[in-house]
Protein backbone atom coordinates (compact mmCIF):
# COMPACT_ATOMS: atom_id res chain seq x y z
CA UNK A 1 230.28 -129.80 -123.68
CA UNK A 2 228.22 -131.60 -125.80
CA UNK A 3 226.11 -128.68 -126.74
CA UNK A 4 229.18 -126.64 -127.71
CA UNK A 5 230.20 -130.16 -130.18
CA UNK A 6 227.22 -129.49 -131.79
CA UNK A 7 227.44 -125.91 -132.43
CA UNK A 8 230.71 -126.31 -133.80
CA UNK A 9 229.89 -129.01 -136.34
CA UNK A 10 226.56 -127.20 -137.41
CA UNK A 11 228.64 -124.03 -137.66
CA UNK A 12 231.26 -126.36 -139.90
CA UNK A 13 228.18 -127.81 -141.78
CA UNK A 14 226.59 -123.82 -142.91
CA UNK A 15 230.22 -123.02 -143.90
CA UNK A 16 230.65 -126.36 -146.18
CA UNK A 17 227.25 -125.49 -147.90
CA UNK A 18 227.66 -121.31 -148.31
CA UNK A 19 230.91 -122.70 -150.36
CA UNK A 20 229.07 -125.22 -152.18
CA UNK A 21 225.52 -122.54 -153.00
CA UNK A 22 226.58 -119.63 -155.87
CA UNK A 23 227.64 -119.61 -159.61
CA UNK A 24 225.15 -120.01 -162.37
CA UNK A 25 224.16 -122.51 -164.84
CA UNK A 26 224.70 -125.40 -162.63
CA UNK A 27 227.56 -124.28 -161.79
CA UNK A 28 228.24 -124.25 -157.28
CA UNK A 29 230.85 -121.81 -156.21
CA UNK A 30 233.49 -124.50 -155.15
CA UNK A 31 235.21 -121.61 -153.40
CA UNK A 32 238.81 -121.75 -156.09
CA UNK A 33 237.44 -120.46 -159.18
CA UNK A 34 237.33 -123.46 -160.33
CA UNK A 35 235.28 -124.49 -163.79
CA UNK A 36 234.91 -127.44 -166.18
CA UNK A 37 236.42 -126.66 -169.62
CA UNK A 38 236.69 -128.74 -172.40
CA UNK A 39 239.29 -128.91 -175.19
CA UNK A 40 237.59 -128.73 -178.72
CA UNK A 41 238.14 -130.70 -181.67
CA UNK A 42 237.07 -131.56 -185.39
CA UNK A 43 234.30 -134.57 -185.67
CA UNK A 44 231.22 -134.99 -187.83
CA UNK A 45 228.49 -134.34 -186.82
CA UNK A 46 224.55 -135.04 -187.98
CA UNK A 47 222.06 -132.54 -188.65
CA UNK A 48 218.39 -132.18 -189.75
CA UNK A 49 216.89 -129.27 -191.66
CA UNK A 50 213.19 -129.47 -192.16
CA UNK A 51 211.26 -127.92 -194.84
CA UNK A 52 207.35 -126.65 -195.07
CA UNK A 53 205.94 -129.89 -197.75
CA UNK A 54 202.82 -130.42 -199.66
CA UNK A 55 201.31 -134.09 -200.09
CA UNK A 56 200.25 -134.92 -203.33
CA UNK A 57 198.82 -138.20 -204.91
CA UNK A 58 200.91 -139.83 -207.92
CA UNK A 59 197.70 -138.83 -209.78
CA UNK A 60 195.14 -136.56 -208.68
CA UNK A 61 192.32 -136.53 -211.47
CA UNK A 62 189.39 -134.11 -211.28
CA UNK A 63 186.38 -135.89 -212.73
CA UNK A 64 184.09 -134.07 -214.76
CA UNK A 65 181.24 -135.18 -216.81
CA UNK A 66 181.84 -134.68 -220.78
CA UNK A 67 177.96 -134.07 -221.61
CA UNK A 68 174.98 -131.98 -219.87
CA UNK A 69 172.62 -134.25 -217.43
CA UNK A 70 170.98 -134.80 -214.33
CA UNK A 71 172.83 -137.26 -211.94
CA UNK A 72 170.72 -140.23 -211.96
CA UNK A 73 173.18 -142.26 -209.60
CA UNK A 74 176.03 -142.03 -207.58
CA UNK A 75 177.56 -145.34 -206.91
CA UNK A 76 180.68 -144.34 -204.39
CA UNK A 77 181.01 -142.99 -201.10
CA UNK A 78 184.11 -140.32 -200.41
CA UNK A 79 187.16 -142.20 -199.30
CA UNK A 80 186.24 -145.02 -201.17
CA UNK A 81 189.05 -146.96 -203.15
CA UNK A 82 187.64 -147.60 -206.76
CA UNK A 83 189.95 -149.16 -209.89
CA UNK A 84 190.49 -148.24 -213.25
CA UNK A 85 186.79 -148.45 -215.33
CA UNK A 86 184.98 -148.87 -212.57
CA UNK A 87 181.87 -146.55 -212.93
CA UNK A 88 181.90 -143.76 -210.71
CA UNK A 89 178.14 -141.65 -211.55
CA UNK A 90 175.32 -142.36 -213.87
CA UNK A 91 174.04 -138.78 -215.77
CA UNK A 92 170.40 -139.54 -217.12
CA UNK A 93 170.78 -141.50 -220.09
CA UNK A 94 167.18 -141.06 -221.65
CA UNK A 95 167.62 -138.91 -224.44
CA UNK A 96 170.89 -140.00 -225.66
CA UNK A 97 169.55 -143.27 -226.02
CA UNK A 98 166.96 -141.93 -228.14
CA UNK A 99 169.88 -140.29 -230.07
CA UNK A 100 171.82 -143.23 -230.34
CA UNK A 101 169.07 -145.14 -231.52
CA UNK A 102 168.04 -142.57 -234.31
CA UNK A 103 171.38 -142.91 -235.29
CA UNK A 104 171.83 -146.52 -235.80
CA UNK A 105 168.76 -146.05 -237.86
CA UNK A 106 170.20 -143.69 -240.22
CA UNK A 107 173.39 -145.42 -240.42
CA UNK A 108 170.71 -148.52 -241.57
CA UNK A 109 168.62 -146.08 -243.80
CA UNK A 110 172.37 -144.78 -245.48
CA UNK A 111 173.55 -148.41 -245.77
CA UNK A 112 170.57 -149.46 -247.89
CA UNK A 113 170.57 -146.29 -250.50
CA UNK A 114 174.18 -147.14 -250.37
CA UNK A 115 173.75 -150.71 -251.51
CA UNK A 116 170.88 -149.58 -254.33
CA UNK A 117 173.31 -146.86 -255.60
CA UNK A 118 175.91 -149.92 -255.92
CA UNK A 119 173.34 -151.83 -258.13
CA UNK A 120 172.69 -149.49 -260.56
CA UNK A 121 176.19 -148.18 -260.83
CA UNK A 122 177.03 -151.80 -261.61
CA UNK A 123 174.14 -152.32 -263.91
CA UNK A 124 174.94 -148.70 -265.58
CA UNK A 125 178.53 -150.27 -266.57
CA UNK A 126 176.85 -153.60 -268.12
CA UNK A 127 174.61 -151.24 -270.53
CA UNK A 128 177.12 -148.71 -271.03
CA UNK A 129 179.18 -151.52 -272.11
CA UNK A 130 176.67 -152.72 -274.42
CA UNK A 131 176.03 -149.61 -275.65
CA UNK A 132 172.45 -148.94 -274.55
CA UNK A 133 173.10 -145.86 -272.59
CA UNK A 134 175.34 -142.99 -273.01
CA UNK A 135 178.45 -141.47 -270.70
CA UNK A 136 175.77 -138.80 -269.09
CA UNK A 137 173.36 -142.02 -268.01
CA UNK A 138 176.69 -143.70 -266.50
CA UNK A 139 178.69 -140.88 -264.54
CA UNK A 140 174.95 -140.06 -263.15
CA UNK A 141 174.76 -143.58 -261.54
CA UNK A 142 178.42 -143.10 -260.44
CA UNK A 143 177.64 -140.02 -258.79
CA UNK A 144 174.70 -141.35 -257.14
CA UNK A 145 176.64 -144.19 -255.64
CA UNK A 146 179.59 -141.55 -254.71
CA UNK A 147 177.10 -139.47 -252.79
CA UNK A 148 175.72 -142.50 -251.19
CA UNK A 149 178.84 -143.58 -250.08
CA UNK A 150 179.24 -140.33 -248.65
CA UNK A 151 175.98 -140.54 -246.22
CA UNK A 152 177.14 -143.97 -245.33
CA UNK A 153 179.70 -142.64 -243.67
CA UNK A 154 178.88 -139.08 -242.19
CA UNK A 155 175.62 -141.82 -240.38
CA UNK A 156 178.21 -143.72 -239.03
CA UNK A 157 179.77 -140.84 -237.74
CA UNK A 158 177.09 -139.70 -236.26
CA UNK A 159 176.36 -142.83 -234.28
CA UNK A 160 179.81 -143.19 -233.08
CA UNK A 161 179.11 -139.66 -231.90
CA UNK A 162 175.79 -140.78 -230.25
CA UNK A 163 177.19 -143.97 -228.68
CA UNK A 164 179.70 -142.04 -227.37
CA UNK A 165 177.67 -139.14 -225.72
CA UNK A 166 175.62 -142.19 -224.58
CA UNK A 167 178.84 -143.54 -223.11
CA UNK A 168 179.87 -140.31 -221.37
CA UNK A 169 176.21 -140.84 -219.66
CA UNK A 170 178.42 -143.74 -217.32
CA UNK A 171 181.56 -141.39 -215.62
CA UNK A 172 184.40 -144.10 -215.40
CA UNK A 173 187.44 -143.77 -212.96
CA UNK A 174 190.29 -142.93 -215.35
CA UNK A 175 192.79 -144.77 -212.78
CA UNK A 176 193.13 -146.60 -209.36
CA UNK A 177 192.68 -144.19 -206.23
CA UNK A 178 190.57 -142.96 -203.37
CA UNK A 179 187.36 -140.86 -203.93
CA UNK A 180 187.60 -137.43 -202.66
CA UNK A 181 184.96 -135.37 -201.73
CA UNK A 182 181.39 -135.33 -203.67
CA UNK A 183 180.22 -131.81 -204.05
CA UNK A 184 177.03 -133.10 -206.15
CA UNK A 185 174.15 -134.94 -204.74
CA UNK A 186 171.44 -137.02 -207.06
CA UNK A 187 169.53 -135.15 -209.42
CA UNK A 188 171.65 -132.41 -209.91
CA UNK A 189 172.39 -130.59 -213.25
CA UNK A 190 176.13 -131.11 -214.23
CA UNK A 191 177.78 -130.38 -217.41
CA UNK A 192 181.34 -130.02 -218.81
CA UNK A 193 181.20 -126.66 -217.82
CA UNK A 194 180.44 -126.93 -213.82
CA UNK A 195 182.43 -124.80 -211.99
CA UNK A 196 183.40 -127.92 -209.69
CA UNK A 197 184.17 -131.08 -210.20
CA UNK A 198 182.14 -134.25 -209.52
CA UNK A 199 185.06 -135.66 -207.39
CA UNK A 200 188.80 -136.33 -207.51
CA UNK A 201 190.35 -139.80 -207.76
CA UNK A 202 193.68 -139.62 -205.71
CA UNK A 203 196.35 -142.65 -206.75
CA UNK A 204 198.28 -142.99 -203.19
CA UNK A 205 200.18 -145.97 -203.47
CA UNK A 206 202.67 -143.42 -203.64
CA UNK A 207 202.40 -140.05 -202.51
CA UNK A 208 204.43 -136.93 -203.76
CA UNK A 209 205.58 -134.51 -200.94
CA UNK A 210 207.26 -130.97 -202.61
CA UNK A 211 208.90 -128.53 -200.84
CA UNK A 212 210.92 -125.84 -201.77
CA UNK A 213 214.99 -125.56 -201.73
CA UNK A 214 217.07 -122.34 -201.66
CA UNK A 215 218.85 -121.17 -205.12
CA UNK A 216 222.34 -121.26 -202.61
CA UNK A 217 221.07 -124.78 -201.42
CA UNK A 218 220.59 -126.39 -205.05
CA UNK A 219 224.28 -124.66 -205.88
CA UNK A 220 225.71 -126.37 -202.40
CA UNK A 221 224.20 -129.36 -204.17
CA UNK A 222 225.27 -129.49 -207.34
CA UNK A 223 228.51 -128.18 -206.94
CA UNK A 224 229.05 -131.32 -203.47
CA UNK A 225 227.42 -133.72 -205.30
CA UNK A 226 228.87 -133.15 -208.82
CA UNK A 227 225.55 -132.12 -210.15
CA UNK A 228 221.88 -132.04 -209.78
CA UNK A 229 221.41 -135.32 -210.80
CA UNK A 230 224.23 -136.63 -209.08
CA UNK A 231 222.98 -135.34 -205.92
CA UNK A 232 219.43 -136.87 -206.55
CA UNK A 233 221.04 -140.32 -206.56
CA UNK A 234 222.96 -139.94 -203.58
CA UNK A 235 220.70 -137.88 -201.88
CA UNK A 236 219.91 -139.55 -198.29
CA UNK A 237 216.80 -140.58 -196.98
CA UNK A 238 214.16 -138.40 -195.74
CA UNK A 239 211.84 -138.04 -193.54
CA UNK A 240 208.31 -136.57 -193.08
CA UNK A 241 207.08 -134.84 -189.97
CA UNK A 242 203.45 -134.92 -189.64
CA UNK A 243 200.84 -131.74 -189.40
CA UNK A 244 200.39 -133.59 -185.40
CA UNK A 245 204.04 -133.67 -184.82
CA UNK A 246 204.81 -137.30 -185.39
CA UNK A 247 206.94 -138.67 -187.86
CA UNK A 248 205.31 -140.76 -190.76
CA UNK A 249 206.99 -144.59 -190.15
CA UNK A 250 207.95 -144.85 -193.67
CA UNK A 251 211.56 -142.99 -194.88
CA UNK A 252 211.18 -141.31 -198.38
CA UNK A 253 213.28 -140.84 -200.81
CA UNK A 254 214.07 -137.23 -203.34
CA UNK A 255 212.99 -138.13 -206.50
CA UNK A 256 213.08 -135.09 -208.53
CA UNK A 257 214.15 -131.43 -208.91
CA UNK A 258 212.88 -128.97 -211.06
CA UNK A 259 214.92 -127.79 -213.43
CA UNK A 260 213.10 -124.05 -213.21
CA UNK A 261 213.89 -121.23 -210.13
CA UNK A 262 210.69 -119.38 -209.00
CA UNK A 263 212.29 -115.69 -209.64
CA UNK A 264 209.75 -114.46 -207.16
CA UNK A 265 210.82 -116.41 -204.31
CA UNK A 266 214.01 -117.72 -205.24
CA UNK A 267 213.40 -121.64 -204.55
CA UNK A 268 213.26 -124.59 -206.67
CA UNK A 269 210.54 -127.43 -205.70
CA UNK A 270 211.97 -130.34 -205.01
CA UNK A 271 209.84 -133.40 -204.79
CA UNK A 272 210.44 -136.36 -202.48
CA UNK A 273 208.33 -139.95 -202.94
CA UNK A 274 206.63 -141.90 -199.98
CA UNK A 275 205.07 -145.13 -199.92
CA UNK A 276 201.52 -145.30 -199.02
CA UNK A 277 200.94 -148.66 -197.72
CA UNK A 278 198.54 -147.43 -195.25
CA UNK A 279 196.59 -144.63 -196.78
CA UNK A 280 197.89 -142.81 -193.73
CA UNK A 281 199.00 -140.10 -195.89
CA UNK A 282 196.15 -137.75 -197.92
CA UNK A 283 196.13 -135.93 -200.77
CA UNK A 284 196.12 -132.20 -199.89
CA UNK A 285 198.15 -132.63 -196.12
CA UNK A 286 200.67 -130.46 -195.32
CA UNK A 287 203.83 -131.29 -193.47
CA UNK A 288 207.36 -131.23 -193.05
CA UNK A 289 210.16 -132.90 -194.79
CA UNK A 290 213.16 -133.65 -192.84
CA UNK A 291 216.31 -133.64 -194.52
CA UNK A 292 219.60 -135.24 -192.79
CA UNK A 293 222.71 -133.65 -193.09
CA UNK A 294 226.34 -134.47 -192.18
CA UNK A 295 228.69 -131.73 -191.36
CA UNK A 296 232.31 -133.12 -191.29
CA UNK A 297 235.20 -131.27 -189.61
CA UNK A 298 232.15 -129.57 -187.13
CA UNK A 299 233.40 -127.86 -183.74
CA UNK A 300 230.34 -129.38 -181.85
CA UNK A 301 229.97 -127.76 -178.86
CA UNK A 302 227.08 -128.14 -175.42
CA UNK A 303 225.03 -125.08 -175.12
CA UNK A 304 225.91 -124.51 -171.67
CA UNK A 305 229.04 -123.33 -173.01
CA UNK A 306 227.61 -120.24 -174.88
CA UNK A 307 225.86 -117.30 -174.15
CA UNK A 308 223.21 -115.58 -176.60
CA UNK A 309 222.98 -111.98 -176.89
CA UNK A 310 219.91 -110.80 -178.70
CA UNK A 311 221.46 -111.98 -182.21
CA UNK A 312 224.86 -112.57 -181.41
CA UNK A 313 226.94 -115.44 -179.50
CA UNK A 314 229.99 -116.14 -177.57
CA UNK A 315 231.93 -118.37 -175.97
CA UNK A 316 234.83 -117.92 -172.96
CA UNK A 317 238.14 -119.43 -174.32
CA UNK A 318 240.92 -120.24 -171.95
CA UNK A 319 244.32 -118.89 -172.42
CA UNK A 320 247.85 -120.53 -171.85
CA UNK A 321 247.71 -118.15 -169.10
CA UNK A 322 244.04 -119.68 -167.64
CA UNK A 323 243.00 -115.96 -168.22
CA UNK A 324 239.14 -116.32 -170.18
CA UNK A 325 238.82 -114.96 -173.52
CA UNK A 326 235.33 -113.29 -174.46
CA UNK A 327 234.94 -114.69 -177.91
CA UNK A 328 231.96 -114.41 -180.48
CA UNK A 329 231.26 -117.46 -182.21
CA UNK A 330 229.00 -118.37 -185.48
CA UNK A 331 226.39 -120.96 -184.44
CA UNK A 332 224.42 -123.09 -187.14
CA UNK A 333 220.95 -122.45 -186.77
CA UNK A 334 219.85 -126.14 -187.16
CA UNK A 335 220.81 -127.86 -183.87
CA UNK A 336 219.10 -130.63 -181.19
CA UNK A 337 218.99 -128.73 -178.34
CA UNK A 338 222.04 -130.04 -176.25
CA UNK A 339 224.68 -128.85 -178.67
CA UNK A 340 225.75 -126.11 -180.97
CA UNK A 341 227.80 -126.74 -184.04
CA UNK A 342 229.98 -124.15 -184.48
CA UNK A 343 230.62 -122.60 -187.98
CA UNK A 344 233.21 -120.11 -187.24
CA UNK A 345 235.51 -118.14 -184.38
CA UNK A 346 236.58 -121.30 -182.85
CA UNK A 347 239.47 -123.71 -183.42
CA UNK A 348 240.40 -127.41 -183.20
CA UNK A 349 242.41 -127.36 -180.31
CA UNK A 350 241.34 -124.71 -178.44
CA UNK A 351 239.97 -124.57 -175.10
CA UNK A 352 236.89 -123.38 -173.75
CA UNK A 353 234.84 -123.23 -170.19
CA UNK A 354 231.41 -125.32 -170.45
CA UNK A 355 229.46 -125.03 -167.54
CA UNK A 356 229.24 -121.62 -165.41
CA UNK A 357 229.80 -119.00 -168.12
CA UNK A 358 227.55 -116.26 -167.04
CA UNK A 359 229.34 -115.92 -163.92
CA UNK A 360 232.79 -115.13 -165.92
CA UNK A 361 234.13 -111.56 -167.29
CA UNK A 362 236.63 -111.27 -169.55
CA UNK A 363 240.53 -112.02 -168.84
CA UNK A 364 238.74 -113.87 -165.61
CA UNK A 365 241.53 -116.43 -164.09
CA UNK A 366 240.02 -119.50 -163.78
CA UNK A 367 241.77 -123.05 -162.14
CA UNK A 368 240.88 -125.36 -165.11
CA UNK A 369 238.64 -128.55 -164.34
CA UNK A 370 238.29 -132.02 -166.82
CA UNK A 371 234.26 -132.35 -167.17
CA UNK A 372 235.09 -135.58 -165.19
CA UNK A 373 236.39 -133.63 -162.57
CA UNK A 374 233.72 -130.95 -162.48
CA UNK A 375 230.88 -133.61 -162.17
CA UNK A 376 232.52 -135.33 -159.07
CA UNK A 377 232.92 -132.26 -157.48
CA UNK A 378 229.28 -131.81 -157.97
CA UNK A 379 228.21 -134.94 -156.48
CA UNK A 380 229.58 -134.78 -153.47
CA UNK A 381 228.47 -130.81 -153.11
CA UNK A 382 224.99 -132.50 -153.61
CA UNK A 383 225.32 -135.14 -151.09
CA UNK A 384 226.39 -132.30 -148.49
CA UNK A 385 222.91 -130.15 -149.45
CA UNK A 386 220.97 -133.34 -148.92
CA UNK A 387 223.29 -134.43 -145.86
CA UNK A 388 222.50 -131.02 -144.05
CA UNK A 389 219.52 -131.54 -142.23
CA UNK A 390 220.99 -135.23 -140.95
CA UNK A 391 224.03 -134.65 -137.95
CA UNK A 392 224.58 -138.65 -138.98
CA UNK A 393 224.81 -138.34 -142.75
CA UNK A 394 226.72 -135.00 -142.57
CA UNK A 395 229.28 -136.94 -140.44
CA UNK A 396 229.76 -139.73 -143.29
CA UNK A 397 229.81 -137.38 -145.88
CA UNK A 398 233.03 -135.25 -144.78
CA UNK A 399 234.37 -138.47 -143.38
CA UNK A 400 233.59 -137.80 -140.15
């Protein structure tokens, strides 16, 4: 007797559990056609479209020397943070020393004919004026002091020009930064014309992150916004997605938009500012900006509740009649991988099944289930799988 209790609730137990095993998607065959749906309706919604970027410094200066020279000193290491002035290389300084010098002696030499031609101009008047010498004897003397005025001045030119090639011998950072690389090693020939540079100076207090919008994105822009530069001001906060995957901890903000579209591939570059507290960020990274959006009056949907095929989707719609509806929907490509926004072939108001659709066909009569519903019918399917293998439990769990 006892033996033929068992066989009966074992029997009852593999008949419980065939009805509970089936459907797809999650979804267990509760034996009534019976599947979760959900009634759809207008909300806003947040989305995030990134964008391939380029980090830039605020200023990224190439340094290159302005006369011919060996480097006779290199007083930075790359990666270095220097300031405005601060001297950078030393080219050998030798001969334009020499040249400097020469020409502070000629600019002596020109100053002291200058100062005799003065004399004798002056004394030329006096005797002119006293009639001892002629107008020939006095525009003479004028001319000589004319002339001497003359050298005076192309000297002094000439040492300015000196000093300053002897200058040029000290390579100065133009403006505060980092050092980038150093190509050039001591004692090597440089000159203006050096096909490299002897390093870049990055500013990156701030760094400058482009990327590229669409021609139909700037027009969504401008014509939303009320204008380009009405949509720079109220354009939200971005963010920038690292070449590792992480986010940079700092939110930037769009800063600029060129006023130009690249015919070739139809984008304008946009350009977006971080702060660079850090010196996380480098000059030369690549990236990706993140740009929020909100979508209002969105049909936001769970991807459980539509089926991709190759390009195309579609969602099962429930009629008055609880027949399904095979329905192709427009999905927006940007999503976070729970939920689908849906851009067109559904309605506010209208009903569709979210769990289980594979298993449907069209005009498919279905008994409707709230999501509520659906998931407590799923627990306690679950607590009869893990009940099977325990007489006891399987007794509690049908009440027994």
């Amino acid at each position: 007797m006892k033996q033929k209790k068992m066989f009966i609730i074992t029997a009852l137990a593999a008949a419980v559990l065939a009805s509970c095993g089936g459907g797809s998607q999650g979804k267990p065959n509760f034996g009534d056609n019976e599947y979760a749906v959900r009634t759809v309706k207008a909300q806003s919604a947040e989305l995030q479209t990134s964008y391939p970027a380029t980090v830039r410094g605020v200023q990224d200066v190439e340094i290159r020397p302005k006369i011919a020279g060996f480097i006779t000193k290199i007083n930075v290491k790359e990666g270095q943070s220097v300031k405005k002035g601060q001297v950078l290389f030393v080219i050998d300084n030798v001969t334009y020393e020499a040249a400097a010098r020469q020409a502070k002696a000629a600019v002596n030499s020109a100053k002291a004919q200058l100062n005799t031609s003065k004399l004798t101009y002056e004394n030329s008047k006096k005797l002119f004026d006293n009639k001892v010498i002629g107008d020939f004897e006095l525009q003479s003397a004028q001319n000589a002091y004319e002339s001497a005025k003359a050298a005076f001045a192309q000297a002094e030119a000439s040492y300015v020009s000196a000093k300053q090639n002897l200058d040029f011998c000290y390579v100065t950072s133009p403006a505060n930064g980092v050092i980038g690389e150093l190509p050039y090693k001591v004692g090597a020939l440089v000159s203006s014309s050096s096909q490299q540079p002897l390093t870049t100076v990055s500013d990156n207090k701030t760094m400058q992150v482009y990327f590229s919008l669409t021609e139909k994105e700037l027009m969504g822009l401008s014509h939303s916004e009320g204008g380009v530069e009405s949509a720079i001001k109220d354009f939200p906060g971005v963010k920038l997605q690292l070449a590792d995957g992480s986010i940079y901890g700092t939110e930037g903000h769009v800063a600029a938009v060129s006023g130009v579209i690249d015919a070739a591939t139809g984008t304008v570059q946009v350009r977006a500012d971080f702060d660079n507290p850090g010196q996380k960020l480098k000059s030369g990274a690549s990236g990706s900006v993140i740009v929020p959006q909100t979508a209002q009056d969105a049909i936001v949907i769970p991807q459980s509740a539509v089926m991709q095929v190759q390009d195309k989707f579609f969602v099962y719609v429930v009629g008055k009649d609880n027949k399904v509806k095979y329905t192709s929907v427009t999905v927006n490509p940007e999503n976070d991988g729970k939920n689908y926004i849906i851009e067109s072939g559904l309605k506010s108001g209208e009903t569709i099944v979210v769990y289980g659709v594979t298993g449907l066909t069209d005009g498919t009569e279905i008994k409707q289930l709230t999501e509520a519903q659906y998931a407590e019918k799923l627990q306690k399917a679950e607590k009869l799988g893990e009940a099977q293998g325990d007489l006891n439990e399987f007794k509690k769990a049908m009440g027994k």
